[in-house]
Structure formats: structure tokens, C-alpha cells
Amino acid sequence: MIHSLTLSDVLAEHARSRPQVTAVVDGSVRLTYPELDHRVTLLASALAGQGVRGGDRVLWLGQNSHAVLELLLACSRLGAVCCPANWRQSEDELRFVLTDLTPTVVVWEPSDVTTALHAGAEAGIWVRAGEEYERLLADGSSQEFAQVADTEPALALYTAAFAGRPSAALLSSAALLAHATSLLVVRQMEPGFTFLNNGPLFHVGTMMFCLATLQIGGTNVFTPAFDAEEVCRLIDAERVTQAFLFGSMIDAVTKANAGGKYDLSSLRFVSHSAEWDSMITVDGSPWCRSKMGGYGQTEVGGMLTFLGLAEGGAGFAGRPSPLVQVRLLAPDGSEVATGETGEICARGKTLFSGYFARPDLNAGKSAYGWHHTGDLGRREPDGTITFIGPKLRMIKSGVENIYPAEVERALKSHPAVADAAVIGVPDPTWHQSVKAVVALKPDATATEDGLIEHVKTVLASYKKPRHVAFVAEIPKRGFTPDYDALDAAHGGGNYPGD
Amino acid sequence: MIHSLTLSDVLAEHARSRPQVTAVVDGSVRLTYPELDHRVTLLASALAGQGVRGGDRVLWLGQNSHAVLELLLACSRLGAVCCPANWRQSEDELRFVLTDLTPTVVVWEPSDVTTALHAGAEAGIWVRAGEEYERLLADGSSQEFAQVADTEPALALYTAAFAGRPSAALLSSAALLAHATSLLVVRQMEPGFTFLNNGPLFHVGTMMFCLATLQIGGTNVFTPAFDAEEVCRLIDAERVTQAFLFGSMIDAVTKANAGGKYDLSSLRFVSHSAEWDSMITVDGSPWCRSKMGGYGQTEVGGMLTFLGLAEGGAGFAGRPSPLVQVRLLAPDGSEVATGETGEICARGKTLFSGYFARPDLNAGKSAYGWHHTGDLGRREPDGTITFIGPKLRMIKSGVENIYPAEVERALKSHPAVADAAVIGVPDPTWHQSVKAVVALKPDATATEDGLIEHVKTVLASYKKPRHVAFVAEIPKRGFTPDYDALDAAHGGGNYPGD
């Protein structure tokens, strides 16, 4: 255990090393590191008093709050698992989470949906955020806790709705702190870093910066949800270094600060527009220089590759974090050659510990000793990685593996194509052959032969469609083509493993 | 094993992610990452052919060379342990290393001492660096190796001559890479970083930057030993980012470059003198801003605390690395209060795996689940840490623990004192009382009472000496007082544990 370092350990160290530093700001709440450490001890003790043991789950149903960080740290102190769930889901979706996760304690903020769930709850101890949460915490005592191994899961984030329902990715302290360290490197975070948690904490994109800020002994500022004017006010008032902002959010903040009502110069962030750049301090770290690019998913702790580690590289996903290995693998576990498409697979310090209560899925995702992301990628000749698209289906034509996402990408690069989906149809000689279903742009024209020729200019010939069907619109399931509907309508079948 | 990341794994990743990057420069040798990876595979295969198995030791007896990095990486690939030993030691000292480490393979460069050792060697396979090493490597094949856990020791560095002889600190891949990552954070290293290995690779100070440079996919340049003119030439020729340079070495390099013969502007390093600053690029990273300060030792992987994480702090050792915890502990394992002196103890990702073949010493060093550094320190009110000195002895007076180093420091702050040592003498009431042995500066005067009063102005009263003996010179053992000789000459005894 001498090598173990949990989130709780990091907090205990900061309580000693940074007695005067503000750890948390949330509305009128301001806590130094010793104050946060003390509250986390009380909360862990109180949760233990409610029956929370190692491996048990504690669910947060609410907007952003410093209570999320406190619950996560208290769970880490106990060896339990904290899950901040997406509050904006439907009653049916949240009911699934409750049934799936079987939390010992639920801390909730009232909404129509959570109030209904609370009224019908048959299990778990429900604690309302705010006064009830504070009373629970006040019941705790300043006890000592047994040391917890940093390989124990501390955080659960729902993600990856493979089978129509999401699964909870379990992240250990070791993985979360390794990932946080990779952000310290690529974002060049230093003590004094102040992060505004204005994105949702149930998403790894905000959580990963919250934890990196904790790790470097900085200040986490919480706000319930994104509000452009409030973001401006908080950046000014708390001298925020970074917030969770992208494209249109940056435009909204720029607009809210028209006339320079607030001083945003403490923000060290990405260049965006002339007006934005004049308000903030454009940051020179690899993360900000490269527009925060890369490839990631919850299961790898956040980012697997960083564009900031591959400036000028050919692949727009960049190069792997210093704490992971990446391989592009074929379905048989062998490595594909440079330039060939394979599944993005990974090993390393930032990886998750599997999904909660999904043994079969976990076995498949870790085949051959590599985490399989479910996404396709390619090594460019300079070693950088290009993300191709999700590996939803695979077509087997002769001995060749063909991934629909790759062919769809080629089709969509044709000027006449509005949208495209690719399926495999039974073929007497090749087992399957490639069929494209294409929606053309209004008033655009293209022939079957013309599209097939176009794909051949971009991809190896064996990947080209042998048939093209033209449709008005590609049916969708979420963001991806509805392949089952397409197979039914266009004769798909004979997929490997069927 | 999906979370494991060895030094060998990092190299295997770079071979894919950085096919065109130069990994190693050493004289006429230039290797890209794929070339280095290939050579390391051949070397690991050849070492296995010589009987090297997991846990076996491979000893390097020579000056700096890219072969040291190759041997370390090959050992990591095999699960074996590479030890670069201090070539400048006496025949007796190196004979001790051979007997203690029982290496399976010794790679050696000829010197009077190593030639004599080789001639008398009764065990181990001796391979001469250069042609013989290249022939060995050429015998290897491109085989696959079983995955090695990153918790296995990969590097052994001799250090800490507690009992008159040094011990080999074992560092795992996990610890070495965690420490390298902490340098990536504090030194803000980026891809393209080029490190000149001009300090000795048997010392953690050079090795830690060599491995951080490997981890970020930079270039390691090797030179046999420090030569100011050659350092200038290599900085210019290889556009070196950082070298292993301190005080007088920087002066020597400045002098060697008088008139600006070489372009040193690629060097991003610490400010030193106006002339030096005009030759290089003064770097703004926390590591360079804070003059590379902190507290460290081989057993923690290098640096435990960084001044760069505590700018403006009171304690001149700074604050802990983001990947460790530090506690100031009393001999009973309890934490001492802020402002009190205790032993600097640590847990975390960068810590060593104990000393090779020293079970009793290892048990003592890891008492209460914390690594005991053997050094004394103090938390300042702002949470920063001050290093006091080595904990060689402890005096027990009543219930109080008194460390000689602390009292010696107080005595030496008196203007008349040239040197001082503190021992415990038997005391009928208090078990022991403090006695100071003091050497005054030439022509300076001080009284027993005057020195005792002076200590009282600096330390708690119970720590003041009750007796002072004046001597011409303090007997030494290396850099520290010879306490055994002092006890014999001045009536010391009754130490706790005696």
C-alpha cells in the first residue's frame, strides 16, 4: 500500500501542504483544503453510518454542486463508488439507473422527475441536497479510516449505450489521477489553477478538469449549469483560469461580455475570435494551442490521444497520452499495418476497471488484453492517429474486413452526397459484398458508377461498394445510421458472427 | 495487466507513434524510435539467451552510453533489473557491488579497476562494451516477449551507505514512469525535448531526466562524462533543450563558450549569470523558475518535493509532487505538529520497491506503512516543507525526541561556530541529556553559556545543550560527524534502542 494514492489521499496531503488555499467555491460556500478535508471525513463517517461499505454505490441526482466532489472524495475515503448521474434524463432512464446501480444512498435535488422517483422509491436511503445533506454530514465524526487501495473504483459514469441502455464505467483513483496527471502535462496546469465547473459533472469532460485541478492543489468553482452571464461574473470574481467552454458557448460568453462589462483576462484559454482573444489571455500550452483536440471516451478516463502531443501531425486525433499505449487491432487481435483501419485499442494507467455489473460486455471489451474502444482508427505514416468512426458493424468480403464508417466517410466526401450508409449484402462468391445507401443533396446528381469510382480514389478497391441504392433520407438511430432498418430495406445480411 | 505500462511498453508505443523521431544520439550512433525498439528487442532476446530471467540483474560498469538506456529497456522487456554502477569507485567498492548484486551479465568498459575485476571474476557473463556488446546484440532475434507487470523492478541504483556499505534501491517501471511524469508536469516538458546526459547515469539526477525525455518521446543525447567544451558543441549541434548542469558546471560552460563560439540558444534552462542568461533561453517552467529546488533521494525515484510547486513558500524544500503524500513522523509513527521536526516519510506512485536483498532494512524503512527517508524535516505554517538534515541519531531526554541535526544547525548559526556535533550523554533524571561538541572559528570566542542561550533563541528550550565541549575539529565520517568517535571521546550513550 506504500505505492497507493487515492483521491482521498490527495486531499489529505493538500490539507497539510495547502492549509490556506481555497479548494472549493460554490455560491456562498468557500472551503479551504483543510475545511474540505474535514467535511469529507464527516461525510464518509456519516455515509458509513448509513451502511455504505467498500464497493457500495452512492448516487447523485442533481445539477453541479461542490457536494458532487465531496461525495466522490468521501466515497474514495471509504472505498465506495460515487455516481453523478445525468439529471436531465427521463423518468424511465433514471429508473433504469436506480435499478442497475442499486445505490445504498441517493442524494437528490428536487425536479419533477426526481420527486416522482423519490415518491416511488423502494430501496436506498434518499437524502435531499442542501439542508438534509448538511444534517447528514453533521452527524459524522472525525474518525480514522482504513487505507483503501487506489485500484478500487471510486467514480461511476454512465456511458456507451451499446445494447440500447447505458452502462456505468468504473474508474479507480489510480486511473483518475493518472488521467489528471496527463492533463497537468498537456495543459501545463500549475498551483493556483482555478477551474470553473460549468459543464455537467456527470460527463468526463468536466470531471477530468475538476480532478486535475484538485490534484495540482487548485481551486474548483461550481455553478449549477451553463449561463453565459454567470460564467462571466464568476471568471471575473474568482480569477478563473479555465472553464468548460466550446464553440457556441464561447460565442455566448463573448456576447454576454460585450462592452467588457467583466474582466475575463484571468482566463488562459484557446484562441477563438478576435473579440474573444482580446478579452482573455490566449494560452500557449499544448492543450490550448491545439484547440483541445484529440480522441477520448469515458472508458479511458477522458482523453486517450492529444493533438497537443502531435503538432503538425497528419492524424487529427494526435498521439497517445504519455501514460497509455494504443494499438489498431483487427478482429482477431492482430495489429493492422500503418494506413489500415483497425479498432482503436488501449492499455495503460488511465483505463477504467470495466462496467458495473456487465461481466460479458467486460470480457468482450478487454479481448486479447487490450481495451477495445469500439471506435475505428488508423495510424498515419508519421505515427499520428486518425479517428474514423464508430465500429458498429463489420462487413466480411472474402478475407477482407470492411468497416461501414470508413466507406461512408469516403462517400460523404463526394460533393453530391448529403448522407450515406453502408451495409453488407449476401454474396455467393465473397460471402458478403458492400452496398451503399446514399442520399444526394437537393438538385445534385450522381450515378452508381460515379460514386463507386469516387470511393476507389480514396480507399483500397476491395472496400468500394458493388451496389448503390439512392434514397431521400438515411434512417437514423441517434447520431448513427439505423443499420437494422437499412438491412431490412436493402437486403443486408450474412454479417460475421450472425 | 490492461493497466500496466512498463518502460518497454513506452518504447514500443513510440516506435509506432514517432517513427521518424530520433530517440538516441551518442557519438556517431543515431537511432530513431523504431531502430531503438528493434535493438532493444534483439538485446532482450540475446540477454535471455545468456540466461537472464525475470528478476535477474544486469550490471553496467562504464561511463555514460546509449547502451545504458538500451540495457535498461531490454531488462524492462524481460522483467530483469539493470544496474548502472558508479565506475569511479575503488576495486574494493566495485567488488562489493558484484558480490552483493550477483549479476547474471556484466557489460564493462575497460579501466584499471574493471580490468582487474574482470580478470578475477568467478561468476557472471562479462561482455565488453563496444564490439562485444554489438556482437551479443546481433545474436538476438525479433521474438515476442510475455507481458511484464509494471510493478516489477527494472532499475537498481546503489545509494544510502547506512551500514558502511551502499544498498541497491530497486525502482519499478511504474515508479520510474510516475516520477518521469512529475518532471513532465513541473519542468513542462513537451515532445521535441532534447536532453543531454552529461551527468552520470548511475545517479538518479541524470537518469530521471533521461527517462522523462523517453516518456515524452524526446531525444536523449549521451556523452561519456562532463566536458565543458563538448557540452557546448553538443548543445549547438543537437539543439539540446536541457543538460545536467549546476553552479560551477554552468560557470565552466559559460567560460568554454566565451565569445559565443557555439549557439546555446536552444537550451531552455535556469537563470544563472548575466553572461549565461544571454547565451541561453531562460525557461519559465516551475522547475527552472525555482532554480531546480526541492527535496529528493533515490528511494523516492528522484524528487519528493518541488520548490516549483510552492513559489513564495516558507519551506525551502517546497511542496510534494502531485503523485505522493508526505508526512513528518515521530519515531512511534504518529504525525508531528506543524513547526515540529519529524522524519520525512512518504507514500505514493514514485516510491522504490525496497533495497535488493535487505529484508531487515526494508522492514525498518517502511515502518507504519510509510517510507522513512532517514531525513528530518518540518512543515511550515503555510504547509511547505523544510529539510533539516539527516536523521542519524536520536536523543531521548525525558519524553522528548531530540535530533542532533536540528541542534547542530542552531549551533552553526552562531557567528563564532565553525562546526558542531551533538550527542546524548546518560542523565540520571532524564535518561539522556544533550551535549554539544563545538569547534570555534580561528580567533573567535564563545562561552558554554553563550552558546546554550543562542540555541534557546532558535529552538524549544528542551533541545538546548546542557554541556558544551570545545574541540579543534569535529571528527567526520564522510560528510557527517563521526558520532561513534564523539560518543567515545565525550561520554555519549543511553541512546533509545541501544
PDB file of C-alpha atoms in Angstrom, chain B residues 199-428:
ATOM      1  CA  GLY B 199      25.812  13.756 -15.664  1.00  0.00           C
ATOM      2  CA  PRO B 200      26.373  10.177 -14.502  1.00  0.00           C
ATOM      3  CA  LEU B 201      23.575   7.724 -15.331  1.00  0.00           C
ATOM      4  CA  PHE B 202      24.260   5.773 -12.153  1.00  0.00           C
ATOM      5  CA  HIS B 203      22.817   8.785 -10.302  1.00  0.00           C
ATOM      6  CA  VAL B 204      19.078   9.396 -10.197  1.00  0.00           C
ATOM      7  CA  GLY B 205      19.526  13.098 -11.035  1.00  0.00           C
ATOM      8  CA  THR B 206      20.556  12.366 -14.620  1.00  0.00           C
ATOM      9  CA  MET B 207      18.584   9.125 -15.006  1.00  0.00           C
ATOM     10  CA  MET B 208      15.297  10.796 -14.047  1.00  0.00           C
ATOM     11  CA  PHE B 209      15.576  13.332 -16.898  1.00  0.00           C
ATOM     12  CA  CYS B 210      16.735  10.656 -19.327  1.00  0.00           C
ATOM     13  CA  LEU B 211      13.531   8.706 -18.588  1.00  0.00           C
ATOM     14  CA  ALA B 212      11.243  11.756 -18.652  1.00  0.00           C
ATOM     15  CA  THR B 213      12.692  12.575 -22.078  1.00  0.00           C
ATOM     16  CA  LEU B 214      11.990   8.997 -23.169  1.00  0.00           C
ATOM     17  CA  GLN B 215       8.441   9.212 -21.842  1.00  0.00           C
ATOM     18  CA  ILE B 216       7.536  12.381 -23.754  1.00  0.00           C
ATOM     19  CA  GLY B 217       9.105  10.952 -26.916  1.00  0.00           C
ATOM     20  CA  GLY B 218      12.074  13.310 -26.958  1.00  0.00           C
ATOM     21  CA  THR B 219      15.747  12.784 -27.823  1.00  0.00           C
ATOM     22  CA  ASN B 220      18.430  11.592 -25.381  1.00  0.00           C
ATOM     23  CA  VAL B 221      21.976  12.698 -26.248  1.00  0.00           C
ATOM     24  CA  PHE B 222      24.753  10.831 -24.400  1.00  0.00           C
ATOM     25  CA  THR B 223      28.295  11.963 -23.667  1.00  0.00           C
ATOM     26  CA  PRO B 224      30.724   9.872 -21.580  1.00  0.00           C
ATOM     27  CA  ALA B 225      31.244  12.483 -18.871  1.00  0.00           C
ATOM     28  CA  PHE B 226      31.150  16.230 -18.274  1.00  0.00           C
ATOM     29  CA  ASP B 227      33.424  18.235 -20.551  1.00  0.00           C
ATOM     30  CA  ALA B 228      32.516  21.909 -20.842  1.00  0.00           C
ATOM     31  CA  GLU B 229      33.598  22.355 -24.468  1.00  0.00           C
ATOM     32  CA  GLU B 230      31.941  19.126 -25.603  1.00  0.00           C
ATOM     33  CA  VAL B 231      28.757  20.130 -23.786  1.00  0.00           C
ATOM     34  CA  CYS B 232      28.765  23.403 -25.771  1.00  0.00           C
ATOM     35  CA  ARG B 233      29.371  21.564 -29.032  1.00  0.00           C
ATOM     36  CA  LEU B 234      26.557  19.083 -28.416  1.00  0.00           C
ATOM     37  CA  ILE B 235      24.047  21.738 -27.317  1.00  0.00           C
ATOM     38  CA  ASP B 236      24.753  23.579 -30.565  1.00  0.00           C
ATOM     39  CA  ALA B 237      24.830  20.527 -32.841  1.00  0.00           C
ATOM     40  CA  GLU B 238      21.791  18.700 -31.405  1.00  0.00           C
ATOM     41  CA  ARG B 239      19.719  21.765 -30.402  1.00  0.00           C
ATOM     42  CA  VAL B 240      19.656  20.489 -26.817  1.00  0.00           C
ATOM     43  CA  THR B 241      16.797  21.714 -24.580  1.00  0.00           C
ATOM     44  CA  GLN B 242      18.321  20.815 -21.236  1.00  0.00           C
ATOM     45  CA  ALA B 243      21.545  19.364 -19.839  1.00  0.00           C
ATOM     46  CA  PHE B 244      22.589  18.196 -16.388  1.00  0.00           C
ATOM     47  CA  LEU B 245      24.193  21.421 -15.171  1.00  0.00           C
ATOM     48  CA  PHE B 246      24.627  23.087 -11.789  1.00  0.00           C
ATOM     49  CA  GLY B 247      26.518  26.065 -10.354  1.00  0.00           C
ATOM     50  CA  SER B 248      30.189  25.541 -11.148  1.00  0.00           C
ATOM     51  CA  MET B 249      29.404  23.426 -14.221  1.00  0.00           C
ATOM     52  CA  ILE B 250      27.375  26.325 -15.610  1.00  0.00           C
ATOM     53  CA  ASP B 251      30.324  28.633 -14.945  1.00  0.00           C
ATOM     54  CA  ALA B 252      32.620  26.227 -16.803  1.00  0.00           C
ATOM     55  CA  VAL B 253      30.244  26.031 -19.781  1.00  0.00           C
ATOM     56  CA  THR B 254      29.904  29.834 -19.824  1.00  0.00           C
ATOM     57  CA  LYS B 255      33.677  30.140 -19.872  1.00  0.00           C
ATOM     58  CA  ALA B 256      34.091  27.492 -22.587  1.00  0.00           C
ATOM     59  CA  ASN B 257      31.658  29.460 -24.737  1.00  0.00           C
ATOM     60  CA  ALA B 258      33.298  32.848 -24.205  1.00  0.00           C
ATOM     61  CA  GLY B 259      32.917  34.888 -27.387  1.00  0.00           C
ATOM     62  CA  GLY B 260      29.842  32.904 -28.384  1.00  0.00           C
ATOM     63  CA  LYS B 261      31.707  30.192 -30.280  1.00  0.00           C
ATOM     64  CA  TYR B 262      28.660  27.944 -30.005  1.00  0.00           C
ATOM     65  CA  ASP B 263      24.956  28.733 -30.291  1.00  0.00           C
ATOM     66  CA  LEU B 264      23.439  27.688 -26.955  1.00  0.00           C
ATOM     67  CA  SER B 265      20.083  29.382 -27.533  1.00  0.00           C
ATOM     68  CA  SER B 266      18.221  26.058 -27.812  1.00  0.00           C
ATOM     69  CA  LEU B 267      18.939  25.442 -24.127  1.00  0.00           C
ATOM     70  CA  ARG B 268      15.905  26.369 -22.032  1.00  0.00           C
ATOM     71  CA  PHE B 269      17.305  26.473 -18.544  1.00  0.00           C
ATOM     72  CA  VAL B 270      17.725  28.312 -15.267  1.00  0.00           C
ATOM     73  CA  SER B 271      18.944  31.866 -14.943  1.00  0.00           C
ATOM     74  CA  HIS B 272      22.477  31.934 -13.522  1.00  0.00           C
ATOM     75  CA  SER B 273      24.588  34.941 -14.511  1.00  0.00           C
ATOM     76  CA  ALA B 274      24.110  37.802 -16.934  1.00  0.00           C
ATOM     77  CA  GLU B 275      26.579  36.191 -19.359  1.00  0.00           C
ATOM     78  CA  TRP B 276      24.932  32.757 -19.131  1.00  0.00           C
ATOM     79  CA  ASP B 277      21.439  34.228 -19.448  1.00  0.00           C
ATOM     80  CA  SER B 278      22.488  35.992 -22.657  1.00  0.00           C
ATOM     81  CA  MET B 279      23.705  32.704 -24.183  1.00  0.00           C
ATOM     82  CA  ILE B 280      20.664  30.527 -23.432  1.00  0.00           C
ATOM     83  CA  THR B 281      16.883  30.886 -23.290  1.00  0.00           C
ATOM     84  CA  VAL B 282      15.843  31.379 -19.669  1.00  0.00           C
ATOM     85  CA  ASP B 283      12.952  28.978 -19.119  1.00  0.00           C
ATOM     86  CA  GLY B 284       9.706  29.906 -17.384  1.00  0.00           C
ATOM     87  CA  SER B 285       8.638  26.445 -16.174  1.00  0.00           C
ATOM     88  CA  PRO B 286       8.158  25.977 -12.411  1.00  0.00           C
ATOM     89  CA  TRP B 287      11.264  23.730 -12.292  1.00  0.00           C
ATOM     90  CA  CYS B 288      13.538  26.320 -13.895  1.00  0.00           C
ATOM     91  CA  ARG B 289      11.915  29.376 -12.274  1.00  0.00           C
ATOM     92  CA  SER B 290      12.591  27.876  -8.867  1.00  0.00           C
ATOM     93  CA  LYS B 291      16.248  27.009  -9.622  1.00  0.00           C
ATOM     94  CA  MET B 292      15.513  23.268  -9.704  1.00  0.00           C
ATOM     95  CA  GLY B 293      14.950  23.155  -5.943  1.00  0.00           C
ATOM     96  CA  GLY B 294      13.272  20.604  -3.756  1.00  0.00           C
ATOM     97  CA  TYR B 295      13.993  17.541  -1.679  1.00  0.00           C
ATOM     98  CA  GLY B 296      14.724  14.125  -3.060  1.00  0.00           C
ATOM     99  CA  GLN B 297      16.548  10.836  -2.827  1.00  0.00           C
ATOM    100  CA  THR B 298      16.949   7.753  -4.995  1.00  0.00           C
ATOM    101  CA  GLU B 299      14.399   5.829  -2.917  1.00  0.00           C
ATOM    102  CA  VAL B 300      11.555   8.168  -3.958  1.00  0.00           C
ATOM    103  CA  GLY B 301      12.513   7.978  -7.628  1.00  0.00           C
ATOM    104  CA  GLY B 302      14.299  11.338  -7.553  1.00  0.00           C
ATOM    105  CA  MET B 303      12.344  14.325  -6.259  1.00  0.00           C
ATOM    106  CA  LEU B 304       9.789  14.029  -3.467  1.00  0.00           C
ATOM    107  CA  THR B 305       9.064  17.762  -3.170  1.00  0.00           C
ATOM    108  CA  PHE B 306       9.441  20.637  -5.600  1.00  0.00           C
ATOM    109  CA  LEU B 307      10.071  24.296  -4.868  1.00  0.00           C
ATOM    110  CA  GLY B 308       8.327  24.926  -8.204  1.00  0.00           C
ATOM    111  CA  LEU B 309       5.050  23.820  -6.577  1.00  0.00           C
ATOM    112  CA  ALA B 310       5.474  26.280  -3.707  1.00  0.00           C
ATOM    113  CA  GLU B 311       6.677  29.583  -5.078  1.00  0.00           C
ATOM    114  CA  GLY B 312       6.941  32.162  -2.322  1.00  0.00           C
ATOM    115  CA  GLY B 313       6.573  29.447   0.318  1.00  0.00           C
ATOM    116  CA  ALA B 314       8.460  29.453   3.589  1.00  0.00           C
ATOM    117  CA  GLY B 315       9.996  25.961   3.384  1.00  0.00           C
ATOM    118  CA  PHE B 316      12.942  25.698   1.026  1.00  0.00           C
ATOM    119  CA  ALA B 317      12.060  22.122   0.022  1.00  0.00           C
ATOM    120  CA  GLY B 318       8.715  23.256  -1.412  1.00  0.00           C
ATOM    121  CA  ARG B 319       5.632  21.062  -1.688  1.00  0.00           C
ATOM    122  CA  PRO B 320       5.179  17.364  -2.559  1.00  0.00           C
ATOM    123  CA  SER B 321       4.987  16.046  -6.104  1.00  0.00           C
ATOM    124  CA  PRO B 322       1.355  15.601  -7.281  1.00  0.00           C
ATOM    125  CA  LEU B 323       1.855  11.817  -7.096  1.00  0.00           C
ATOM    126  CA  VAL B 324       2.954  11.385  -3.467  1.00  0.00           C
ATOM    127  CA  GLN B 325       1.941  12.060   0.115  1.00  0.00           C
ATOM    128  CA  VAL B 326       4.436  13.313   2.703  1.00  0.00           C
ATOM    129  CA  ARG B 327       4.138  13.053   6.477  1.00  0.00           C
ATOM    130  CA  LEU B 328       6.527  14.272   9.179  1.00  0.00           C
ATOM    131  CA  LEU B 329       6.505  11.376  11.627  1.00  0.00           C
ATOM    132  CA  ALA B 330       7.764  10.794  15.153  1.00  0.00           C
ATOM    133  CA  PRO B 331       9.573   7.524  15.888  1.00  0.00           C
ATOM    134  CA  ASP B 332       6.303   5.981  17.133  1.00  0.00           C
ATOM    135  CA  GLY B 333       4.666   6.582  13.739  1.00  0.00           C
ATOM    136  CA  SER B 334       2.492   9.486  14.898  1.00  0.00           C
ATOM    137  CA  GLU B 335       2.411  12.701  12.885  1.00  0.00           C
ATOM    138  CA  VAL B 336       4.250  15.649  14.445  1.00  0.00           C
ATOM    139  CA  ALA B 337       2.576  19.062  14.600  1.00  0.00           C
ATOM    140  CA  THR B 338       3.268  21.897  12.175  1.00  0.00           C
ATOM    141  CA  GLY B 339       6.555  23.546  13.110  1.00  0.00           C
ATOM    142  CA  GLU B 340       7.877  20.424  14.853  1.00  0.00           C
ATOM    143  CA  THR B 341      10.718  18.328  13.483  1.00  0.00           C
ATOM    144  CA  GLY B 342       9.943  14.800  12.316  1.00  0.00           C
ATOM    145  CA  GLU B 343      11.265  12.262   9.857  1.00  0.00           C
ATOM    146  CA  ILE B 344      10.267  12.951   6.262  1.00  0.00           C
ATOM    147  CA  CYS B 345       8.096   9.956   5.326  1.00  0.00           C
ATOM    148  CA  ALA B 346       6.297   9.252   2.068  1.00  0.00           C
ATOM    149  CA  ARG B 347       3.782   7.158   0.186  1.00  0.00           C
ATOM    150  CA  GLY B 348       2.913   7.275  -3.461  1.00  0.00           C
ATOM    151  CA  LYS B 349       3.427   6.338  -7.063  1.00  0.00           C
ATOM    152  CA  THR B 350       7.118   7.255  -7.409  1.00  0.00           C
ATOM    153  CA  LEU B 351       8.454   5.226  -4.473  1.00  0.00           C
ATOM    154  CA  PHE B 352      11.009   2.461  -4.775  1.00  0.00           C
ATOM    155  CA  SER B 353      10.344  -1.237  -4.129  1.00  0.00           C
ATOM    156  CA  GLY B 354      12.886  -1.589  -1.323  1.00  0.00           C
ATOM    157  CA  TYR B 355      16.596  -2.406  -1.436  1.00  0.00           C
ATOM    158  CA  PHE B 356      17.843  -5.534  -3.168  1.00  0.00           C
ATOM    159  CA  ALA B 357      18.444  -8.344  -0.641  1.00  0.00           C
ATOM    160  CA  ARG B 358      17.979  -6.201   2.503  1.00  0.00           C
ATOM    161  CA  PRO B 359      14.840  -7.608   4.198  1.00  0.00           C
ATOM    162  CA  ASP B 360      15.595  -6.186   7.653  1.00  0.00           C
ATOM    163  CA  LEU B 361      16.490  -2.747   6.373  1.00  0.00           C
ATOM    164  CA  ASN B 362      13.376  -2.740   4.162  1.00  0.00           C
ATOM    165  CA  ALA B 363      11.132  -3.595   7.106  1.00  0.00           C
ATOM    166  CA  GLY B 364      12.545  -0.694   9.091  1.00  0.00           C
ATOM    167  CA  LYS B 365      12.351   1.772   6.218  1.00  0.00           C
ATOM    168  CA  SER B 366       8.651   1.002   5.637  1.00  0.00           C
ATOM    169  CA  ALA B 367       7.502   1.040   9.273  1.00  0.00           C
ATOM    170  CA  TYR B 368       3.860   2.062   9.826  1.00  0.00           C
ATOM    171  CA  GLY B 369       3.201   1.787   6.070  1.00  0.00           C
ATOM    172  CA  TRP B 370       5.308   4.862   5.243  1.00  0.00           C
ATOM    173  CA  HIS B 371       8.704   5.012   3.563  1.00  0.00           C
ATOM    174  CA  HIS B 372      11.117   6.554   6.052  1.00  0.00           C
ATOM    175  CA  THR B 373      13.621   8.717   4.176  1.00  0.00           C
ATOM    176  CA  GLY B 374      16.117   8.912   7.047  1.00  0.00           C
ATOM    177  CA  ASP B 375      15.966  12.701   6.757  1.00  0.00           C
ATOM    178  CA  LEU B 376      14.403  15.218   9.090  1.00  0.00           C
ATOM    179  CA  GLY B 377      12.015  17.947   8.056  1.00  0.00           C
ATOM    180  CA  ARG B 378       9.397  20.346   9.277  1.00  0.00           C
ATOM    181  CA  ARG B 379       6.069  21.669   7.975  1.00  0.00           C
ATOM    182  CA  GLU B 380       5.959  25.438   7.932  1.00  0.00           C
ATOM    183  CA  PRO B 381       2.651  27.183   8.768  1.00  0.00           C
ATOM    184  CA  ASP B 382       1.994  27.626   5.020  1.00  0.00           C
ATOM    185  CA  GLY B 383       2.237  23.859   4.508  1.00  0.00           C
ATOM    186  CA  THR B 384       5.603  23.930   2.736  1.00  0.00           C
ATOM    187  CA  ILE B 385       8.409  21.656   3.909  1.00  0.00           C
ATOM    188  CA  THR B 386      11.858  22.484   5.233  1.00  0.00           C
ATOM    189  CA  PHE B 387      14.613  19.887   5.073  1.00  0.00           C
ATOM    190  CA  ILE B 388      16.582  19.892   8.325  1.00  0.00           C
ATOM    191  CA  GLY B 389      19.251  17.248   7.881  1.00  0.00           C
ATOM    192  CA  PRO B 390      19.874  13.529   8.103  1.00  0.00           C
ATOM    193  CA  LYS B 391      18.336  11.595  10.997  1.00  0.00           C
ATOM    194  CA  LEU B 392      21.467   9.743  12.033  1.00  0.00           C
ATOM    195  CA  ARG B 393      20.817   9.565  15.744  1.00  0.00           C
ATOM    196  CA  MET B 394      18.043  10.459  18.120  1.00  0.00           C
ATOM    197  CA  ILE B 395      18.463  11.636  21.699  1.00  0.00           C
ATOM    198  CA  LYS B 396      15.724  10.878  24.208  1.00  0.00           C
ATOM    199  CA  SER B 397      15.539  13.402  27.046  1.00  0.00           C
ATOM    200  CA  GLY B 398      12.553  12.730  29.291  1.00  0.00           C
ATOM    201  CA  VAL B 399       9.672  12.135  26.838  1.00  0.00           C
ATOM    202  CA  GLU B 400      11.167  14.408  24.208  1.00  0.00           C
ATOM    203  CA  ASN B 401      12.844  13.323  20.959  1.00  0.00           C
ATOM    204  CA  ILE B 402      15.802  15.489  20.003  1.00  0.00           C
ATOM    205  CA  TYR B 403      17.562  15.128  16.660  1.00  0.00           C
ATOM    206  CA  PRO B 404      21.252  16.116  16.597  1.00  0.00           C
ATOM    207  CA  ALA B 405      20.971  17.659  13.106  1.00  0.00           C
ATOM    208  CA  GLU B 406      18.474  20.227  14.320  1.00  0.00           C
ATOM    209  CA  VAL B 407      20.579  21.340  17.289  1.00  0.00           C
ATOM    210  CA  GLU B 408      23.738  21.338  15.167  1.00  0.00           C
ATOM    211  CA  ARG B 409      22.042  23.641  12.702  1.00  0.00           C
ATOM    212  CA  ALA B 410      21.160  26.032  15.526  1.00  0.00           C
ATOM    213  CA  LEU B 411      24.725  25.965  16.881  1.00  0.00           C
ATOM    214  CA  LYS B 412      26.244  26.607  13.457  1.00  0.00           C
ATOM    215  CA  SER B 413      24.088  29.715  13.080  1.00  0.00           C
ATOM    216  CA  HIS B 414      26.189  31.306  15.884  1.00  0.00           C
ATOM    217  CA  PRO B 415      28.808  33.605  14.345  1.00  0.00           C
ATOM    218  CA  ALA B 416      31.706  32.116  16.344  1.00  0.00           C
ATOM    219  CA  VAL B 417      30.979  28.463  15.487  1.00  0.00           C
ATOM    220  CA  ALA B 418      32.903  26.780  12.670  1.00  0.00           C
ATOM    221  CA  ASP B 419      31.430  23.309  13.153  1.00  0.00           C
ATOM    222  CA  ALA B 420      29.345  21.455  15.706  1.00  0.00           C
ATOM    223  CA  ALA B 421      28.111  17.973  16.562  1.00  0.00           C
ATOM    224  CA  VAL B 422      25.562  16.950  19.150  1.00  0.00           C
ATOM    225  CA  ILE B 423      25.470  13.737  21.182  1.00  0.00           C
ATOM    226  CA  GLY B 424      23.365  12.341  24.022  1.00  0.00           C
ATOM    227  CA  VAL B 425      25.013  11.624  27.349  1.00  0.00           C
ATOM    228  CA  PRO B 426      23.485   9.488  30.119  1.00  0.00           C
ATOM    229  CA  ASP B 427      21.457  11.545  32.587  1.00  0.00           C
ATOM    230  CA  PRO B 428      20.149  10.119  35.882  1.00  0.00           C
TER     231      PRO B 428
END
